Short mmCIF file of N, CA, C and O in Angstrom, two decimals:
data_model
loop_
_atom_site.label_atom_id
_atom_site.label_comp_id
_atom_site.label_asym_id
_atom_site.label_seq_id
_atom_site.Cartn_x
_atom_site.Cartn_y
_atom_site.Cartn_z
N MET A 1 67.83 133.11 100.02
CA MET A 1 69.03 133.24 100.73
C MET A 1 69.02 132.75 102.23
O MET A 1 68.07 133.18 102.85
N ASN A 2 69.86 131.65 102.44
CA ASN A 2 69.71 131.41 104.09
C ASN A 2 71.22 131.41 104.62
O ASN A 2 72.29 131.60 103.83
N ASN A 3 71.27 131.37 105.73
CA ASN A 3 72.53 131.37 106.47
C ASN A 3 73.04 129.70 106.63
O ASN A 3 74.10 129.53 107.78
N GLU A 4 72.39 128.76 106.36
CA GLU A 4 72.84 127.61 106.45
C GLU A 4 74.14 127.29 105.70
O GLU A 4 74.37 127.56 104.68
N ILE A 5 75.00 126.27 106.24
CA ILE A 5 76.21 125.94 105.91
C ILE A 5 75.81 124.73 105.13
O ILE A 5 75.40 123.71 105.56
N PRO A 6 76.36 124.61 103.68
CA PRO A 6 75.91 123.48 103.25
C PRO A 6 76.60 122.30 103.52
O PRO A 6 77.74 122.24 104.21
N ALA A 7 76.15 121.27 103.71
CA ALA A 7 77.06 119.75 104.04
C ALA A 7 77.83 119.38 103.22
O ALA A 7 77.62 119.38 101.86
N VAL A 8 78.80 119.14 103.78
CA VAL A 8 80.27 118.56 103.08
C VAL A 8 80.43 117.22 103.54
O VAL A 8 80.57 117.02 104.77
N THR A 9 80.35 116.11 102.58
CA THR A 9 80.67 114.65 103.00
C THR A 9 81.87 114.69 103.06
O THR A 9 82.94 115.30 102.53
N ALA A 10 82.44 113.98 104.01
CA ALA A 10 84.00 113.29 104.19
C ALA A 10 84.49 113.11 103.05
O ALA A 10 85.71 113.33 102.69
N GLN A 11 83.77 112.09 102.27
CA GLN A 11 84.46 111.78 100.88
C GLN A 11 84.82 113.06 100.03
O GLN A 11 85.61 112.98 99.24
N GLY A 12 83.75 114.09 99.76
CA GLY A 12 83.75 115.40 99.12
C GLY A 12 84.99 116.15 99.76
O GLY A 12 85.80 116.69 98.75
N LEU A 13 85.14 116.25 100.74
CA LEU A 13 86.16 117.06 101.26
C LEU A 13 87.53 116.34 100.93
O LEU A 13 88.67 116.87 100.95
N ASP A 14 87.66 114.83 101.20
CA ASP A 14 88.64 113.98 101.09
C ASP A 14 89.40 114.21 99.97
O ASP A 14 90.36 114.45 99.17
N ALA A 15 88.31 114.08 99.01
CA ALA A 15 88.58 114.41 97.31
C ALA A 15 89.24 115.48 96.93
O ALA A 15 90.17 115.92 96.20
N GLU A 16 88.50 116.65 97.49
CA GLU A 16 89.28 117.91 97.40
C GLU A 16 90.63 118.35 98.04
O GLU A 16 91.61 118.74 97.35
N LEU A 17 90.69 117.78 99.27
CA LEU A 17 92.44 117.79 99.93
C LEU A 17 93.03 117.14 99.00
O LEU A 17 94.14 117.94 98.86
N LEU A 18 92.97 116.06 98.51
CA LEU A 18 93.59 115.01 97.99
C LEU A 18 93.79 115.89 96.38
O LEU A 18 95.19 116.02 95.85
N LEU A 19 93.24 116.48 95.78
CA LEU A 19 93.32 117.40 94.41
C LEU A 19 94.07 118.32 94.78
O LEU A 19 94.86 118.61 93.99
N ASN A 20 93.69 119.23 95.86
CA ASN A 20 94.67 120.19 96.32
C ASN A 20 96.11 119.69 96.43
O ASN A 20 97.02 120.62 96.09
N ALA A 21 96.42 118.67 97.14
CA ALA A 21 97.80 118.15 97.44
C ALA A 21 98.58 117.77 96.01
O ALA A 21 99.52 118.12 95.66
N ASP A 22 97.71 117.26 95.06
CA ASP A 22 98.31 116.87 93.70
C ASP A 22 98.66 118.27 93.10
O ASP A 22 99.94 118.27 92.43
N LEU A 23 97.72 119.38 93.07
CA LEU A 23 98.21 120.49 92.46
C LEU A 23 99.24 121.06 93.17
O LEU A 23 100.42 121.54 92.17
N LEU A 24 99.40 121.16 94.24
CA LEU A 24 100.72 121.41 94.79
C LEU A 24 101.63 120.95 94.58
O LEU A 24 103.04 121.43 94.35
N PHE A 25 101.78 119.30 94.51
CA PHE A 25 102.86 118.60 94.24
C PHE A 25 103.39 119.40 92.85
O PHE A 25 104.37 119.24 92.62
N LEU A 26 102.30 119.23 91.67
CA LEU A 26 102.57 119.50 90.26
C LEU A 26 103.36 120.99 90.26
O LEU A 26 104.25 121.22 89.54
N ASP A 27 102.64 121.91 90.84
CA ASP A 27 103.40 123.36 90.91
C ASP A 27 104.83 123.22 91.54
O ASP A 27 105.48 124.04 91.03
N GLU A 28 105.11 122.35 92.69
CA GLU A 28 106.42 122.43 92.95
C GLU A 28 107.47 121.69 92.03
O GLU A 28 108.52 122.28 91.75
N ILE A 29 107.01 120.76 91.10
CA ILE A 29 107.77 119.97 90.19
C ILE A 29 107.95 120.97 89.11
O ILE A 29 109.02 121.04 88.80
N MET A 30 106.69 121.75 89.03
CA MET A 30 107.11 122.63 87.81
C MET A 30 108.14 123.75 88.31
O MET A 30 108.90 124.38 87.23
N ALA A 31 108.21 124.32 89.38
CA ALA A 31 109.06 125.22 90.04
C ALA A 31 110.41 124.49 89.98
O ALA A 31 111.51 125.40 89.80
N ARG A 32 110.59 123.31 90.33
CA ARG A 32 111.88 122.60 90.30
C ARG A 32 112.50 122.39 89.10
O ARG A 32 113.77 122.59 88.72
N VAL A 33 111.76 121.82 87.80
CA VAL A 33 112.29 121.53 86.84
C VAL A 33 111.56 121.77 85.56
O VAL A 33 112.07 122.00 84.54
N GLY A 34 110.14 122.21 85.70
CA GLY A 34 109.20 122.09 84.81
C GLY A 34 109.49 123.48 83.71
O GLY A 34 109.70 123.37 82.65
N VAL A 35 109.58 124.48 84.59
CA VAL A 35 110.00 125.99 83.90
C VAL A 35 110.91 126.01 83.30
O VAL A 35 110.91 126.21 81.78
N ASP A 36 112.17 125.31 83.63
CA ASP A 36 113.44 125.64 82.87
C ASP A 36 113.59 124.32 82.14
O ASP A 36 114.00 124.79 80.69
N GLY A 37 113.15 123.46 82.07
CA GLY A 37 113.05 122.31 81.23
C GLY A 37 112.23 122.49 80.12
O GLY A 37 112.77 122.24 78.93
N ILE A 38 111.14 122.79 80.29
CA ILE A 38 110.20 123.31 78.83
C ILE A 38 110.80 124.58 78.32
O ILE A 38 110.69 124.44 77.04
N THR A 39 111.15 125.33 78.92
CA THR A 39 111.71 126.59 78.07
C THR A 39 112.90 126.34 77.38
O THR A 39 113.12 126.51 76.15
N ALA A 40 113.97 125.19 77.88
CA ALA A 40 114.97 124.79 77.30
C ALA A 40 114.60 123.96 75.96
O ALA A 40 115.33 123.79 74.96
N ALA A 41 113.64 123.05 76.47
CA ALA A 41 112.81 122.10 75.35
C ALA A 41 112.58 122.99 73.88
O ALA A 41 112.57 122.52 72.61
N TYR A 42 111.65 124.17 74.30
CA TYR A 42 111.06 125.03 73.08
C TYR A 42 112.56 125.62 72.70
O TYR A 42 112.45 126.03 71.17
N ALA A 43 113.37 125.51 72.78
CA ALA A 43 114.53 126.55 72.21
C ALA A 43 115.66 125.37 71.76
O ALA A 43 116.39 125.76 70.95
N ASN A 44 115.25 123.96 71.98
CA ASN A 44 116.29 122.97 71.14
C ASN A 44 115.46 121.74 70.80
O ASN A 44 114.68 121.04 71.52
N ALA A 45 115.52 121.78 69.23
CA ALA A 45 114.67 120.72 68.73
C ALA A 45 114.99 119.29 69.42
O ALA A 45 114.07 118.52 69.79
N GLY A 46 116.21 119.05 69.53
CA GLY A 46 116.84 117.75 70.04
C GLY A 46 116.17 117.53 71.30
O GLY A 46 115.66 116.30 71.77
N LEU A 47 116.34 118.29 72.38
CA LEU A 47 115.85 118.58 73.60
C LEU A 47 114.07 118.12 73.68
O LEU A 47 113.52 117.39 74.30
N LEU A 48 113.67 118.83 72.75
CA LEU A 48 112.11 118.82 72.81
C LEU A 48 111.56 117.46 72.33
O LEU A 48 110.76 116.92 72.98
N ALA A 49 112.59 116.75 71.24
CA ALA A 49 111.86 115.37 71.01
C ALA A 49 112.38 114.39 71.75
O ALA A 49 111.48 113.37 72.28
N ALA A 50 113.51 114.72 72.71
CA ALA A 50 113.90 113.78 73.79
C ALA A 50 112.54 113.85 75.20
O ALA A 50 111.88 113.06 75.64
N VAL A 51 112.16 115.07 75.47
CA VAL A 51 111.03 115.41 76.36
C VAL A 51 109.75 114.80 75.66
O VAL A 51 108.78 114.28 76.41
N ASP A 52 109.41 114.97 74.39
CA ASP A 52 107.93 114.28 73.80
C ASP A 52 108.24 112.86 73.78
O ASP A 52 107.02 112.10 74.40
N GLN A 53 109.20 112.27 73.89
CA GLN A 53 109.56 110.46 73.86
C GLN A 53 109.07 110.33 75.52
O GLN A 53 108.39 109.49 75.83
N HIS A 54 109.58 111.10 76.40
CA HIS A 54 109.35 110.96 77.80
C HIS A 54 108.01 111.10 78.18
O HIS A 54 107.00 110.31 78.52
N ALA A 55 107.16 112.18 77.53
CA ALA A 55 105.82 112.32 77.43
C ALA A 55 104.87 111.42 76.95
O ALA A 55 103.72 111.03 77.67
N ALA A 56 105.26 110.67 75.90
CA ALA A 56 104.45 109.55 75.08
C ALA A 56 104.66 108.39 76.21
O ALA A 56 103.78 107.47 76.54
N ALA A 57 105.81 108.15 76.86
CA ALA A 57 106.02 107.13 77.61
C ALA A 57 105.05 107.34 78.96
O ALA A 57 104.48 106.08 79.37
N VAL A 58 105.11 108.22 79.42
CA VAL A 58 104.44 108.78 80.61
C VAL A 58 102.84 108.40 80.30
O VAL A 58 102.06 107.71 81.04
N ARG A 59 102.19 109.07 79.08
CA ARG A 59 100.95 108.76 78.45
C ARG A 59 100.47 107.34 78.50
O ARG A 59 99.68 106.93 78.78
N GLU A 60 101.36 106.57 78.03
CA GLU A 60 101.10 105.12 77.76
C GLU A 60 101.19 104.55 79.11
O GLU A 60 100.48 103.55 78.84
N SER A 61 102.02 104.72 79.96
CA SER A 61 102.02 104.18 81.16
C SER A 61 100.63 104.39 82.17
O SER A 61 100.07 103.56 82.64
N LEU A 62 100.21 105.73 81.77
CA LEU A 62 99.01 106.12 82.54
C LEU A 62 97.87 105.24 81.82
O LEU A 62 96.68 104.78 82.64
N ARG A 63 97.80 105.17 80.43
CA ARG A 63 97.01 104.38 79.64
C ARG A 63 96.91 102.98 80.17
O ARG A 63 95.63 102.51 80.35
N GLY A 64 97.97 102.49 80.28
CA GLY A 64 97.97 101.07 80.33
C GLY A 64 97.52 100.63 82.01
O GLY A 64 97.00 99.49 82.21
N ALA A 65 97.70 101.66 83.04
CA ALA A 65 97.03 101.59 84.19
C ALA A 65 95.53 101.68 84.07
O ALA A 65 94.82 101.90 85.22
N GLY A 66 94.94 102.42 82.88
CA GLY A 66 93.55 102.51 83.26
C GLY A 66 93.49 104.20 83.82
O GLY A 66 92.13 104.30 84.03
N ARG A 67 94.42 105.11 83.65
CA ARG A 67 94.12 106.27 84.13
C ARG A 67 94.22 107.33 83.17
O ARG A 67 94.54 107.05 82.19
N ALA A 68 93.53 108.48 83.48
CA ALA A 68 93.73 109.71 82.56
C ALA A 68 94.75 110.56 82.90
O ALA A 68 95.38 110.39 83.90
N VAL A 69 94.94 111.29 81.83
CA VAL A 69 96.14 112.28 82.00
C VAL A 69 95.54 113.65 82.75
O VAL A 69 94.79 114.58 82.08
N ASP A 70 95.47 113.54 83.99
CA ASP A 70 94.80 114.57 84.82
C ASP A 70 95.72 114.57 86.08
O ASP A 70 96.91 114.13 86.17
N ALA A 71 95.26 115.59 86.78
CA ALA A 71 96.23 116.09 88.45
C ALA A 71 96.49 114.73 89.31
O ALA A 71 97.72 114.67 89.45
N PRO A 72 95.28 113.95 89.56
CA PRO A 72 95.78 112.89 90.39
C PRO A 72 96.97 111.99 89.90
O PRO A 72 97.66 111.70 90.34
N SER A 73 96.56 111.59 88.43
CA SER A 73 97.34 110.85 87.73
C SER A 73 98.83 111.02 87.61
O SER A 73 99.73 110.54 87.77
N LEU A 74 98.78 112.32 87.02
CA LEU A 74 100.25 112.86 86.94
C LEU A 74 101.02 113.35 88.25
O LEU A 74 102.14 112.97 88.27
N ALA A 75 100.24 113.50 89.24
CA ALA A 75 100.93 113.76 90.71
C ALA A 75 101.52 112.29 90.95
O ALA A 75 102.42 112.38 91.57
N ALA A 76 100.72 111.42 90.96
CA ALA A 76 101.05 110.30 91.34
C ALA A 76 102.25 109.61 90.59
O ALA A 76 103.14 108.90 91.24
N TYR A 77 102.27 109.71 89.35
CA TYR A 77 103.54 109.47 88.56
C TYR A 77 104.73 109.95 88.71
O TYR A 77 105.67 109.55 88.91
N GLY A 78 104.26 111.47 88.98
CA GLY A 78 105.48 112.28 89.46
C GLY A 78 106.17 111.79 90.72
O GLY A 78 107.40 111.81 91.06
N ARG A 79 105.25 111.46 91.69
CA ARG A 79 105.90 111.18 93.06
C ARG A 79 106.60 110.00 92.94
O ARG A 79 107.76 109.84 93.71
N SER A 80 106.05 109.10 92.21
CA SER A 80 106.91 107.81 92.06
C SER A 80 108.17 107.98 91.54
O SER A 80 109.11 107.27 91.95
N ILE A 81 108.43 108.98 90.58
CA ILE A 81 109.54 109.11 89.63
C ILE A 81 110.65 109.82 90.74
O ILE A 81 111.59 109.47 90.98
N ALA A 82 110.04 110.74 91.71
CA ALA A 82 110.83 111.50 92.39
C ALA A 82 111.51 110.46 93.49
O ALA A 82 112.56 110.67 93.93
N ALA A 83 110.69 109.59 93.93
CA ALA A 83 110.58 108.88 95.10
C ALA A 83 111.63 107.63 94.60
O ALA A 83 112.97 107.55 95.43
N ALA A 84 111.71 107.32 93.60
CA ALA A 84 112.64 106.32 92.89
C ALA A 84 114.05 107.11 92.72
O ALA A 84 115.28 106.51 93.00
N ALA A 85 114.33 108.15 92.42
CA ALA A 85 115.30 108.89 92.16
C ALA A 85 116.14 109.04 93.41
O ALA A 85 117.30 109.03 93.80
N ARG A 86 115.24 109.46 94.45
CA ARG A 86 115.78 109.70 95.91
C ARG A 86 116.40 108.57 96.19
O ARG A 86 117.42 108.57 96.99
N ARG A 87 115.62 107.48 96.16
CA ARG A 87 115.95 105.88 96.62
C ARG A 87 117.39 105.68 96.05
O ARG A 87 118.28 105.22 96.47
N ALA A 88 117.79 106.17 94.55
CA ALA A 88 118.89 105.92 94.02
C ALA A 88 120.15 107.02 94.35
O ALA A 88 120.80 106.82 93.60
N GLY A 89 119.76 107.86 94.80
CA GLY A 89 120.70 109.05 95.49
C GLY A 89 120.52 110.35 94.53
O GLY A 89 121.65 110.89 94.64
N ARG A 90 119.71 110.34 93.50
CA ARG A 90 119.46 111.44 92.82
C ARG A 90 118.28 112.53 93.39
O ARG A 90 117.47 111.91 94.03
N PHE A 91 118.55 113.66 93.22
CA PHE A 91 117.83 114.58 93.99
C PHE A 91 117.23 115.48 93.15
O PHE A 91 117.94 115.67 92.12
N LEU A 92 116.25 116.15 93.41
CA LEU A 92 115.54 117.28 92.55
C LEU A 92 116.09 118.71 92.82
O LEU A 92 116.51 118.99 94.34
N PRO A 93 116.54 119.56 91.92
CA PRO A 93 117.34 120.76 92.05
C PRO A 93 116.01 121.66 93.07
O PRO A 93 115.00 121.19 92.87
N ASP A 94 116.74 122.54 93.66
CA ASP A 94 115.74 123.74 94.54
C ASP A 94 115.04 124.23 93.11
O ASP A 94 115.48 124.34 92.05
N PRO A 95 113.95 124.91 93.63
CA PRO A 95 113.17 125.81 92.81
C PRO A 95 113.89 126.82 92.15
O PRO A 95 114.85 127.76 92.90
N GLY A 96 114.03 126.91 90.84
CA GLY A 96 114.79 127.83 90.12
C GLY A 96 116.20 127.53 89.94
O GLY A 96 117.07 128.09 89.50
N GLY A 97 116.69 126.08 90.60
CA GLY A 97 117.96 125.97 90.56
C GLY A 97 118.46 124.73 89.43
O GLY A 97 119.69 123.96 89.44
N ALA A 98 117.41 124.49 88.61
CA ALA A 98 117.49 123.50 87.33
C ALA A 98 118.52 124.05 86.32
O ALA A 98 118.95 125.18 86.48
N HIS A 99 118.87 123.27 85.44
CA HIS A 99 119.75 123.65 84.46
C HIS A 99 118.93 124.93 83.56
O HIS A 99 117.93 124.81 83.51
N VAL A 100 119.88 125.82 83.18
CA VAL A 100 118.94 126.85 82.36
C VAL A 100 119.50 126.70 80.90
O VAL A 100 118.40 126.83 80.15
N ALA A 101 120.74 126.33 80.55
CA ALA A 101 120.85 126.06 79.05
C ALA A 101 120.36 125.09 78.34
O ALA A 101 120.62 123.86 78.84
N ALA A 102 120.00 124.68 77.34
CA ALA A 102 119.54 123.70 76.85
C ALA A 102 120.41 122.75 76.56
O ALA A 102 120.22 121.65 76.81
N MET A 103 121.70 123.14 76.12
CA MET A 103 122.90 121.99 76.18
C MET A 103 123.05 121.24 77.60
O MET A 103 123.24 120.07 77.49
N ASP A 104 122.56 122.12 78.76
CA ASP A 104 122.89 121.29 79.80
C ASP A 104 121.82 120.16 80.10
O ASP A 104 121.95 119.30 80.44
N TRP A 105 120.48 120.86 79.50
CA TRP A 105 119.34 120.03 79.59
C TRP A 105 119.45 118.59 78.74
O TRP A 105 119.01 117.49 79.15
N LEU A 106 120.23 118.77 77.56
CA LEU A 106 120.50 117.53 76.85
C LEU A 106 121.22 116.52 77.38
O LEU A 106 121.11 115.19 77.24
N THR A 107 122.09 116.94 78.72
CA THR A 107 122.84 115.69 79.25
C THR A 107 122.09 115.44 80.84
O THR A 107 122.83 114.86 81.53
N ALA A 108 120.91 115.94 80.88
CA ALA A 108 120.17 115.86 82.19
C ALA A 108 119.91 114.28 82.34
O ALA A 108 119.61 113.59 81.53
N GLU A 109 119.96 114.03 83.58
CA GLU A 109 119.65 112.53 84.08
C GLU A 109 118.03 112.50 83.77
O GLU A 109 117.27 113.35 83.42
N TRP A 110 117.90 111.03 83.77
CA TRP A 110 116.56 110.62 82.94
C TRP A 110 115.38 111.11 83.79
O TRP A 110 114.49 111.56 83.22
N HIS A 111 115.53 111.19 85.11
CA HIS A 111 114.31 111.25 85.82
C HIS A 111 114.07 112.78 86.02
O HIS A 111 112.78 113.16 85.97
N LEU A 112 114.97 113.79 85.63
CA LEU A 112 114.56 115.00 85.22
C LEU A 112 113.95 115.43 84.02
O LEU A 112 112.74 116.08 84.17
N LEU A 113 114.11 114.65 82.93
CA LEU A 113 113.74 114.76 81.78
C LEU A 113 112.37 114.18 81.82
O LEU A 113 111.23 114.60 81.30
N ARG A 114 112.08 113.23 82.58
CA ARG A 114 110.73 112.74 83.02
C ARG A 114 109.92 113.41 83.50
O ARG A 114 108.75 113.50 83.18
N LEU A 115 110.41 113.93 84.61
CA LEU A 115 109.67 115.04 85.08
C LEU A 115 109.45 116.58 84.65
O LEU A 115 108.06 116.62 84.54
N VAL A 116 110.16 116.81 83.59
CA VAL A 116 109.46 117.64 82.86
C VAL A 116 108.57 117.40 81.94
O VAL A 116 107.66 118.11 81.61
N ALA A 117 108.59 116.05 81.24
CA ALA A 117 107.48 115.56 80.58
C ALA A 117 106.08 115.51 81.39
O ALA A 117 105.42 115.89 80.62
N VAL A 118 106.19 115.40 82.51
CA VAL A 118 105.24 115.44 83.27
C VAL A 118 104.50 116.79 83.66
O VAL A 118 103.25 116.99 83.25
N CYS A 119 105.39 117.82 83.82
CA CYS A 119 105.00 119.12 83.79
C CYS A 119 104.32 119.48 82.43
O CYS A 119 103.39 120.25 82.19
N MET A 120 104.77 118.81 81.42
CA MET A 120 104.45 119.52 79.94
C MET A 120 103.04 119.00 79.61
O MET A 120 102.22 119.49 79.19
N LEU A 121 102.72 117.50 79.97
CA LEU A 121 101.59 117.06 79.96
C LEU A 121 100.36 117.74 81.12
O LEU A 121 99.39 118.05 80.62
N ALA A 122 100.89 118.28 82.08
CA ALA A 122 100.16 118.90 83.06
C ALA A 122 99.60 120.02 82.35
O ALA A 122 98.44 120.66 82.33
N GLU A 123 100.47 121.04 81.76
CA GLU A 123 100.32 121.91 80.78
C GLU A 123 99.35 121.92 79.67
O GLU A 123 98.30 122.58 79.96
N ASP A 124 99.78 120.66 78.94
CA ASP A 124 98.62 120.39 77.93
C ASP A 124 97.33 119.91 78.48
O ASP A 124 96.36 120.27 77.75
N ALA A 125 97.12 119.48 79.67
CA ALA A 125 96.18 118.96 80.24
C ALA A 125 95.32 120.12 80.76
O ALA A 125 94.25 119.95 81.52
N ALA A 126 95.96 121.18 80.62
CA ALA A 126 95.26 122.76 81.73
C ALA A 126 95.18 122.29 83.07
O ALA A 126 94.27 122.67 83.73
N VAL A 127 96.10 121.35 83.56
CA VAL A 127 96.35 121.19 85.05
C VAL A 127 96.86 122.27 85.66
O VAL A 127 96.50 122.91 86.90
N LEU A 128 97.87 122.96 85.07
CA LEU A 128 98.84 123.82 85.80
C LEU A 128 98.52 125.18 84.97
O LEU A 128 98.34 125.12 83.86
#
């Protein structure tokens, strides 16, 4: 045992900071739309089918880009969806402010359902 501090390379530190930023982003998206959306999807077969279709499209998009279904890839994908929605004048609800009833989710905007799918994939991949 010694009191030396192990050397951390700048590259290793950058990778750790980026992963933490990705996890924080995914956690925020989960708080804004994921929890309510996933809960509603499990309560309504039609909504679950719609979210599953969005999840399949996300997986296909990541696969086409040669990316894994992991925190960095899901966060990057989610950021692009959120940014495109903002540019179109569509915003994300505040944490806990998303639709609660499954019927409301059935008419949710495309970007919200896509982000719910990102959250579902993050859970499936044990990222969150």
